[in-house]
XYZ file of N, CA and C in Angstrom:
561
model
N 1.090 -1.263 0.078
C 0.193 -0.124 -0.114
C 0.843 1.178 -0.274
N 2.090 0.940 0.536
C 3.016 2.350 0.629
C 3.344 2.786 -0.964
N 2.951 3.783 -1.088
C 3.238 4.717 -2.563
C 3.673 6.078 -2.276
N 5.088 6.214 -2.197
C 5.748 7.447 -1.723
C 5.464 8.477 -3.035
N 5.282 8.134 -4.269
C 5.209 9.040 -5.074
C 3.702 9.694 -5.309
N 2.840 8.554 -4.965
C 1.352 9.297 -5.059
C 1.232 10.122 -3.524
N 1.747 9.909 -2.508
C 1.611 10.326 -1.314
C 2.431 11.771 -1.527
N 3.313 12.220 -2.086
C 4.120 13.178 -2.422
C 3.274 14.189 -3.142
N 2.794 13.578 -3.978
C 2.021 14.458 -5.073
C 0.608 15.027 -4.371
N 0.034 14.204 -3.526
C -1.126 14.740 -2.865
C -0.755 15.834 -1.889
N 0.364 15.194 -0.819
C 0.748 16.154 -0.025
C 1.173 17.602 -0.752
N 1.871 17.318 -2.005
C 2.317 18.726 -2.528
C 1.024 19.732 -3.058
N 0.100 18.910 -3.655
C -1.290 19.509 -3.792
C -2.138 20.268 -2.579
N -1.923 19.555 -1.515
C -2.500 20.126 -0.320
C -1.606 21.279 0.063
N -0.241 21.312 0.199
C 0.325 22.246 0.611
C 0.326 23.629 -0.420
N 0.221 23.437 -1.556
C 0.065 24.484 -2.583
C -1.404 24.983 -2.325
N -2.438 24.268 -1.946
C -3.589 24.915 -1.576
C -3.544 25.529 -0.391
N -3.014 25.029 0.444
C -2.904 25.771 1.869
C -1.980 27.006 1.835
N -1.009 27.124 0.927
C -0.162 28.441 0.668
C -1.373 29.305 0.073
N -2.372 29.041 -0.626
C -3.064 29.784 -1.366
C -4.097 30.623 -0.633
N -4.398 29.581 0.391
C -5.394 29.921 1.487
C -4.635 30.528 2.850
N -3.518 30.391 2.849
C -2.531 31.245 3.985
C -2.814 30.287 5.244
N -2.969 28.953 5.237
C -3.339 27.916 6.081
C -1.939 26.920 6.336
N -0.648 27.231 5.725
C 0.084 26.193 5.731
C 0.312 25.586 7.191
N 0.377 26.527 8.089
C 0.745 26.106 9.406
C -0.468 25.236 10.104
N -1.658 25.853 10.095
C -2.798 25.091 10.290
C -2.846 23.757 9.906
N -2.857 23.580 8.490
C -3.188 21.950 7.878
C -1.887 21.364 8.707
N -0.667 21.759 8.733
C 0.473 21.057 9.422
C 0.135 20.471 10.559
N -0.434 21.395 11.286
C -1.032 20.700 12.763
C -2.077 19.955 12.770
N -2.801 20.221 11.614
C -3.991 19.128 11.373
C -3.167 17.643 10.822
N -2.258 17.836 10.258
C -1.873 16.367 9.569
C -0.872 15.867 10.658
N -0.438 16.783 11.758
C 0.338 15.959 12.772
C -0.333 15.211 13.643
N -1.897 15.657 13.618
C -2.841 15.220 14.479
C -3.392 13.756 13.766
N -3.543 13.793 12.573
C -3.707 12.422 11.829
C -2.428 11.635 11.905
N -1.317 11.973 11.784
C -0.280 11.239 12.072
C -0.219 10.535 13.354
N -0.560 11.276 14.474
C -0.527 10.926 15.766
C -1.564 9.508 16.061
N -2.772 9.934 15.062
C -3.856 8.766 15.467
C -3.450 7.788 14.685
N -2.609 7.804 13.318
C -2.411 6.707 12.715
C -1.109 5.844 13.396
N -0.393 6.495 14.111
C 0.675 5.943 14.898
C 0.169 5.108 16.285
N -0.626 5.782 16.693
C -1.053 5.588 18.046
C -2.287 4.439 18.069
N -3.038 4.506 16.836
C -4.141 3.536 16.616
C -4.043 2.663 15.362
N -3.350 1.530 15.584
C -3.193 0.784 14.235
C -4.490 0.222 13.508
N -5.661 0.100 14.458
C -6.921 -0.242 14.045
C -7.486 0.651 12.898
N -7.314 2.042 13.286
C -7.790 3.017 12.414
C -6.934 2.920 10.952
N -5.834 2.517 11.062
C -5.171 2.276 9.798
C -5.877 1.120 9.070
N -5.745 0.227 9.716
C -6.595 -1.014 9.272
C -7.838 -0.612 8.633
N -8.453 -0.115 9.483
C -10.099 0.721 8.779
C -9.791 1.173 7.488
N -8.993 2.165 7.454
C -8.575 2.965 6.155
C -8.076 2.096 5.304
N -7.668 0.869 5.190
C -6.964 0.125 4.254
C -7.698 -1.125 3.871
N -9.080 -1.508 4.861
C -9.975 -2.468 4.444
C -10.571 -2.355 3.194
N -10.706 -3.402 2.247
C -11.614 -3.192 1.084
C -13.022 -3.565 1.346
N -12.978 -4.357 2.604
C -14.681 -4.576 2.896
C -15.467 -3.518 3.239
N -14.816 -2.639 4.019
C -15.342 -1.322 4.577
C -15.798 -0.263 3.504
N -16.900 -0.195 3.456
C -17.626 1.025 2.298
C -16.953 2.426 2.461
N -16.774 2.823 1.317
C -16.288 4.534 1.423
C -16.993 5.435 2.392
N -18.252 5.242 2.234
C -19.394 5.932 3.025
C -19.103 5.870 4.138
N -18.927 4.467 4.825
C -18.636 4.138 6.444
C -17.110 4.802 6.819
N -16.385 4.649 5.853
C -14.941 5.171 6.457
C -15.077 6.500 6.367
N -15.690 7.315 5.480
C -15.754 8.870 5.749
C -16.660 9.203 6.962
N -17.630 8.537 7.529
C -17.981 8.880 8.735
C -17.091 8.589 9.929
N -16.383 7.336 9.513
C -15.387 7.259 10.857
C -14.474 8.094 11.022
N -13.804 8.844 9.780
C -13.229 9.757 9.732
C -13.780 11.132 10.386
N -14.743 11.276 9.896
C -15.433 12.539 10.378
C -15.699 12.530 11.693
N -15.843 11.333 12.322
C -16.347 11.303 13.733
C -14.854 11.672 14.581
N -13.950 11.185 14.062
C -12.630 11.380 14.630
C -11.974 13.033 14.479
N -12.255 13.368 13.397
C -11.612 14.697 13.092
C -12.310 15.799 13.352
N -13.878 15.683 13.358
C -14.786 16.957 13.501
C -14.403 17.753 14.606
N -14.289 18.837 14.156
C -13.823 19.881 15.373
C -12.429 19.986 15.897
N -11.657 19.112 15.159
C -10.134 18.903 15.343
C -9.308 19.245 14.389
N -9.832 19.196 13.207
C -9.090 19.765 11.988
C -9.942 21.038 11.336
N -9.180 21.889 10.601
C -9.815 22.833 9.987
C -10.731 22.495 8.699
N -11.490 23.113 8.173
C -12.467 22.766 7.005
C -11.303 22.477 5.679
N -10.325 23.110 5.412
C -9.501 22.726 4.443
C -8.881 21.394 4.463
N -8.509 20.771 5.472
C -8.036 19.549 5.735
C -9.036 18.593 5.830
N -10.216 18.805 6.363
C -11.438 17.946 6.301
C -11.832 17.656 5.015
N -11.995 18.792 4.265
C -12.350 18.690 2.697
C -11.327 17.929 2.068
N -10.042 17.998 2.085
C -9.086 16.921 1.586
C -9.191 15.717 1.682
N -9.363 15.503 2.930
C -9.614 13.970 3.483
C -10.665 13.207 2.861
N -11.822 13.999 2.916
C -13.160 13.592 2.282
C -13.093 13.506 0.622
N -12.313 14.274 -0.016
C -11.761 14.102 -1.393
C -10.978 12.821 -1.621
N -10.017 12.611 -0.510
C -9.375 11.335 -0.541
C -9.997 10.106 -0.807
N -11.112 10.195 0.163
C -11.978 8.936 0.382
C -13.006 8.835 -0.854
N -13.142 9.871 -1.332
C -14.074 10.103 -2.668
C -13.490 9.440 -3.976
N -12.107 9.664 -3.877
C -11.131 9.091 -4.783
C -10.546 7.872 -4.654
N -11.051 7.391 -3.446
C -10.444 5.805 -3.199
C -8.977 6.045 -2.717
N -8.574 7.032 -2.346
C -7.272 7.141 -1.801
C -6.733 7.270 -0.527
N -8.099 6.880 0.182
C -7.945 7.068 1.864
C -6.941 5.982 2.605
N -6.681 5.020 1.657
C -5.435 4.047 2.321
C -4.236 4.727 2.192
N -4.196 5.660 1.633
C -2.754 6.253 1.552
C -2.631 7.624 2.431
N -3.737 7.735 3.437
C -3.597 8.893 4.310
C -2.519 8.930 5.059
N -1.972 7.735 5.955
C -0.737 7.912 6.688
C 0.386 8.571 5.796
N 0.647 7.964 4.593
C 1.837 8.245 4.073
C 1.591 9.703 3.457
N 0.337 10.279 3.240
C -0.012 11.539 2.677
C 0.477 12.387 4.043
N -0.091 12.161 5.253
C 0.027 13.113 6.366
C 1.728 13.166 6.456
N 2.350 11.941 6.365
C 3.896 12.159 6.577
C 4.540 12.812 5.447
N 4.055 12.622 4.222
C 4.667 13.390 3.045
C 4.500 14.976 3.384
N 3.249 15.334 3.763
C 2.921 16.781 3.917
C 3.889 17.267 5.141
N 4.131 16.455 6.267
C 5.030 17.055 7.169
C 6.416 17.074 6.683
N 6.787 16.375 5.862
C 8.283 16.311 5.448
C 8.249 17.617 4.435
N 7.503 17.737 3.557
C 7.293 19.167 2.795
C 7.424 20.442 3.528
N 6.489 20.244 4.282
C 6.390 21.476 5.393
C 7.667 21.896 6.140
N 8.368 20.807 6.578
C 9.720 21.280 7.114
C 10.850 21.555 6.185
N 10.695 21.051 4.765
C 11.537 21.680 3.945
C 11.156 23.265 3.610
N 9.818 23.363 3.458
C 9.542 24.705 3.396
C 9.861 25.536 4.405
N 9.961 25.039 5.665
C 10.381 26.104 6.915
C 11.856 25.799 7.206
N 12.683 24.982 6.474
C 14.077 24.742 6.710
C 13.971 24.072 8.288
N 13.124 23.215 8.695
C 13.176 22.515 9.925
C 13.892 21.250 9.550
N 14.625 20.854 10.387
C 15.303 19.503 10.521
C 14.971 18.565 11.531
N 14.765 17.352 11.330
C 14.206 16.470 12.466
C 15.376 15.329 12.860
N 15.471 15.473 14.328
C 16.248 14.874 15.123
C 15.670 13.742 15.879
N 16.174 12.567 15.782
C 15.578 11.665 16.441
C 16.447 11.240 17.521
N 16.268 11.088 18.733
C 17.160 10.457 19.834
C 16.461 9.306 20.450
N 17.199 8.227 20.176
C 16.897 6.815 20.727
C 17.623 6.496 22.177
N 16.845 6.256 23.175
C 17.789 5.974 24.438
C 17.152 4.950 24.788
N 17.906 3.922 25.975
C 17.326 2.953 26.520
C 16.436 3.441 27.624
N 16.371 4.580 28.318
C 15.452 5.072 28.991
C 15.119 6.492 28.755
N 14.036 7.055 29.698
C 13.562 8.396 29.399
C 14.734 9.338 29.411
N 14.712 10.538 28.874
C 15.616 11.326 28.759
C 15.338 12.573 29.247
N 16.267 13.149 30.100
C 15.941 14.485 30.680
C 15.897 15.682 29.760
N 15.267 16.945 29.963
C 15.136 17.827 29.049
C 16.448 18.418 28.977
N 16.967 18.610 30.041
C 18.754 19.224 29.958
C 19.449 18.307 28.851
N 19.450 17.158 29.058
C 20.277 16.185 28.031
C 19.844 16.481 26.971
N 18.555 16.501 26.590
C 18.094 16.586 25.324
C 18.590 18.017 24.656
N 18.244 19.137 25.455
C 18.984 20.519 25.067
C 20.399 20.428 24.729
N 21.076 19.972 25.648
C 22.467 19.572 25.404
C 22.975 19.012 23.973
N 22.371 17.896 23.781
C 22.224 17.120 22.489
C 22.018 18.052 21.194
N 20.841 18.879 21.538
C 20.581 19.606 20.193
C 21.358 20.983 20.086
N 22.033 21.445 21.138
C 23.159 22.427 21.050
C 24.286 21.815 20.364
N 24.739 20.662 20.840
C 25.941 20.106 19.981
C 25.573 19.703 18.631
N 24.436 19.502 18.378
C 24.027 19.234 16.829
C 24.235 20.819 16.192
N 23.506 21.584 16.800
C 23.484 23.020 16.156
C 24.873 23.616 15.822
N 25.767 23.257 16.946
C 27.090 23.699 16.962
C 28.007 23.004 15.809
N 27.777 21.650 15.514
C 28.479 20.906 14.405
C 27.756 21.124 13.244
N 26.727 21.487 13.106
C 25.897 21.485 11.684
C 25.602 22.969 11.417
N 24.923 23.356 10.215
C 24.506 24.603 9.874
C 22.984 24.755 10.334
N 22.286 23.542 10.891
C 21.120 23.551 11.093
C 20.663 24.472 12.352
N 19.763 25.375 12.262
C 19.340 25.997 13.252
C 17.799 25.591 13.903
N 17.091 25.343 12.942
C 15.781 24.878 13.307
C 15.615 23.201 13.512
N 15.599 22.935 14.557
C 15.583 21.389 14.621
C 14.391 20.993 15.526
N 13.858 20.070 15.123
C 12.485 19.143 15.501
C 12.795 18.192 16.203
N 12.567 17.959 17.499
C 13.395 16.697 18.406
C 12.172 15.600 18.564
N 12.613 14.535 18.235
C 11.748 13.260 18.435
C 12.487 12.214 19.499
N 11.680 11.897 20.430
C 12.432 10.860 21.372
C 11.645 9.554 21.246
N 12.610 8.541 21.407
C 12.331 7.129 21.459
C 12.908 6.213 22.569
N 12.196 5.242 22.943
C 12.753 4.423 24.033
C 12.981 2.917 23.470
N 14.167 2.411 23.406
C 14.597 0.961 23.123
C 15.257 0.547 24.417
N 14.668 -0.353 25.275
C 15.377 -0.854 26.266
C 16.521 -1.711 25.795
N 16.646 -2.365 24.617
C 17.682 -3.305 24.249
C 19.084 -2.359 23.916
N 18.877 -1.237 23.856
C 19.989 -0.394 23.659
C 21.190 -0.377 24.986
N 20.455 -0.686 26.139
C 21.166 -0.960 27.363
C 21.652 0.328 27.887
N 22.195 1.035 27.141
C 22.715 2.561 27.633
C 23.207 3.229 26.156
N 23.468 4.515 26.589
C 24.126 5.175 25.519
C 22.806 5.660 24.806
N 22.925 6.245 23.470
C 22.135 6.757 22.380
C 22.282 6.400 21.018
N 21.140 6.516 20.257
C 21.295 6.437 18.693
C 20.821 7.802 18.288
N 21.211 8.343 17.366
C 20.936 9.758 16.706
C 20.581 9.381 15.462
N 19.340 9.679 14.833
C 19.301 9.744 13.392
C 18.894 11.095 12.903
N 19.621 11.567 12.008
C 19.136 12.988 11.292
C 19.741 13.142 9.831
N 18.948 13.633 9.029
C 19.033 13.789 7.640
C 19.843 12.427 7.081
N 19.241 11.213 7.415
C 20.058 10.077 6.794
C 21.150 9.614 7.467
N 21.444 10.409 8.407
C 22.949 9.970 9.119
C 22.526 9.432 10.566
N 23.131 8.258 10.702
C 23.095 7.487 12.016
C 24.188 7.712 12.830
N 24.037 7.935 14.140
C 25.211 7.930 15.142
C 24.716 7.071 16.113
N 25.715 5.676 16.225
C 25.014 4.910 17.126
C 26.027 4.764 18.354
N 25.794 5.639 19.450
C 26.830 5.397 20.750
C 26.183 4.712 21.897
N 25.648 3.469 21.445
C 24.813 2.469 22.389
C 25.808 1.670 22.814
N 25.435 0.873 24.095
C 26.118 -0.060 24.682
C 25.831 -1.405 23.772
N 24.597 -1.517 23.290
C 24.408 -2.752 22.555
C 25.160 -2.901 21.048
N 25.600 -1.700 20.458
C 26.479 -1.668 19.519
C 27.745 -2.097 19.937
N 28.401 -1.515 20.981
C 29.733 -1.835 21.583
C 29.874 -3.380 22.057
N 28.698 -3.742 22.327
C 28.804 -5.433 22.689
C 28.726 -6.048 21.274
N 27.992 -5.707 20.345
C 28.195 -6.426 18.921
C 29.209 -6.468 18.430
N 29.923 -5.097 18.623
C 31.307 -5.096 18.197
C 32.311 -6.130 18.591
N 32.238 -6.197 20.143
C 33.273 -6.932 20.695
C 32.799 -8.449 20.253
N 31.510 -8.820 20.223
C 31.201 -10.286 19.887
C 31.774 -10.604 18.324
N 31.747 -9.551 17.540
C 32.148 -9.577 16.075
C 33.734 -9.986 15.978
N 34.435 -9.081 16.995
C 35.869 -9.277 17.054
C 36.250 -10.777 17.689
N 35.522 -11.251 18.633
C 35.832 -12.383 19.156
C 35.361 -13.604 18.192
N 34.496 -13.408 17.594
C 33.977 -14.635 16.388
C 34.869 -14.556 15.233
N 35.491 -13.498 14.782
C 36.344 -13.304 13.897
C 37.975 -13.905 14.401
N 38.164 -14.135 15.518
C 39.233 -14.415 16.061
C 40.527 -13.305 15.604
N 40.415 -12.030 15.689
C 41.252 -11.234 15.388
C 42.517 -11.360 16.557
N 42.051 -11.508 17.767
C 43.395 -11.728 18.823
C 44.206 -12.784 18.389
N 43.817 -13.825 18.075
C 44.477 -15.291 18.010
C 45.796 -14.869 17.184
N 45.668 -14.222 15.833
C 46.858 -14.065 14.802
C 47.836 -12.977 15.668
N 47.467 -12.195 16.546
C 48.516 -11.420 17.181
C 49.037 -11.982 18.351
N 48.698 -13.059 18.694
C 49.439 -13.990 19.763
C 50.270 -14.819 19.305
N 50.309 -15.059 17.930
C 51.381 -16.096 17.198
C 52.547 -15.330 16.719
């Protein structure tokens, strides 16, 4: 179902319409709301992608969730998607819109993955270090927790990955022992 070209085109159309109506920021807030619903409720995504559920029923479900929470432009756009049979791509369209909005506003996303909750001071320190080492000034931070990292952190930004986790160190040590790199040095 994932079709990035289609999602990008619909997102571009929506962002162009939002520019004309001077609602780019409002629509972005709406798309973040839709994105959060799709991430937090997999059943909603299954309803969108179900070929058994009729479009009229899908439209009513979407309206019941979004009524009063999104503006008229976003609501009309979502209704258009349902009528065109493209509601299955709504999660990808929301993601594509947010990406295009970030490019438009020169906002860069930074994802910090840690083994446990991260304090605001540490988060601000990491963001400050990223700003100092790059030319990025507008950084949007997303945090995630993966207990299997044991400790340390993983940073993801602009296609780059910095893995400073204990899990990575342990894997490196295991690989060194599996390759028997130390036996050759002993002889």
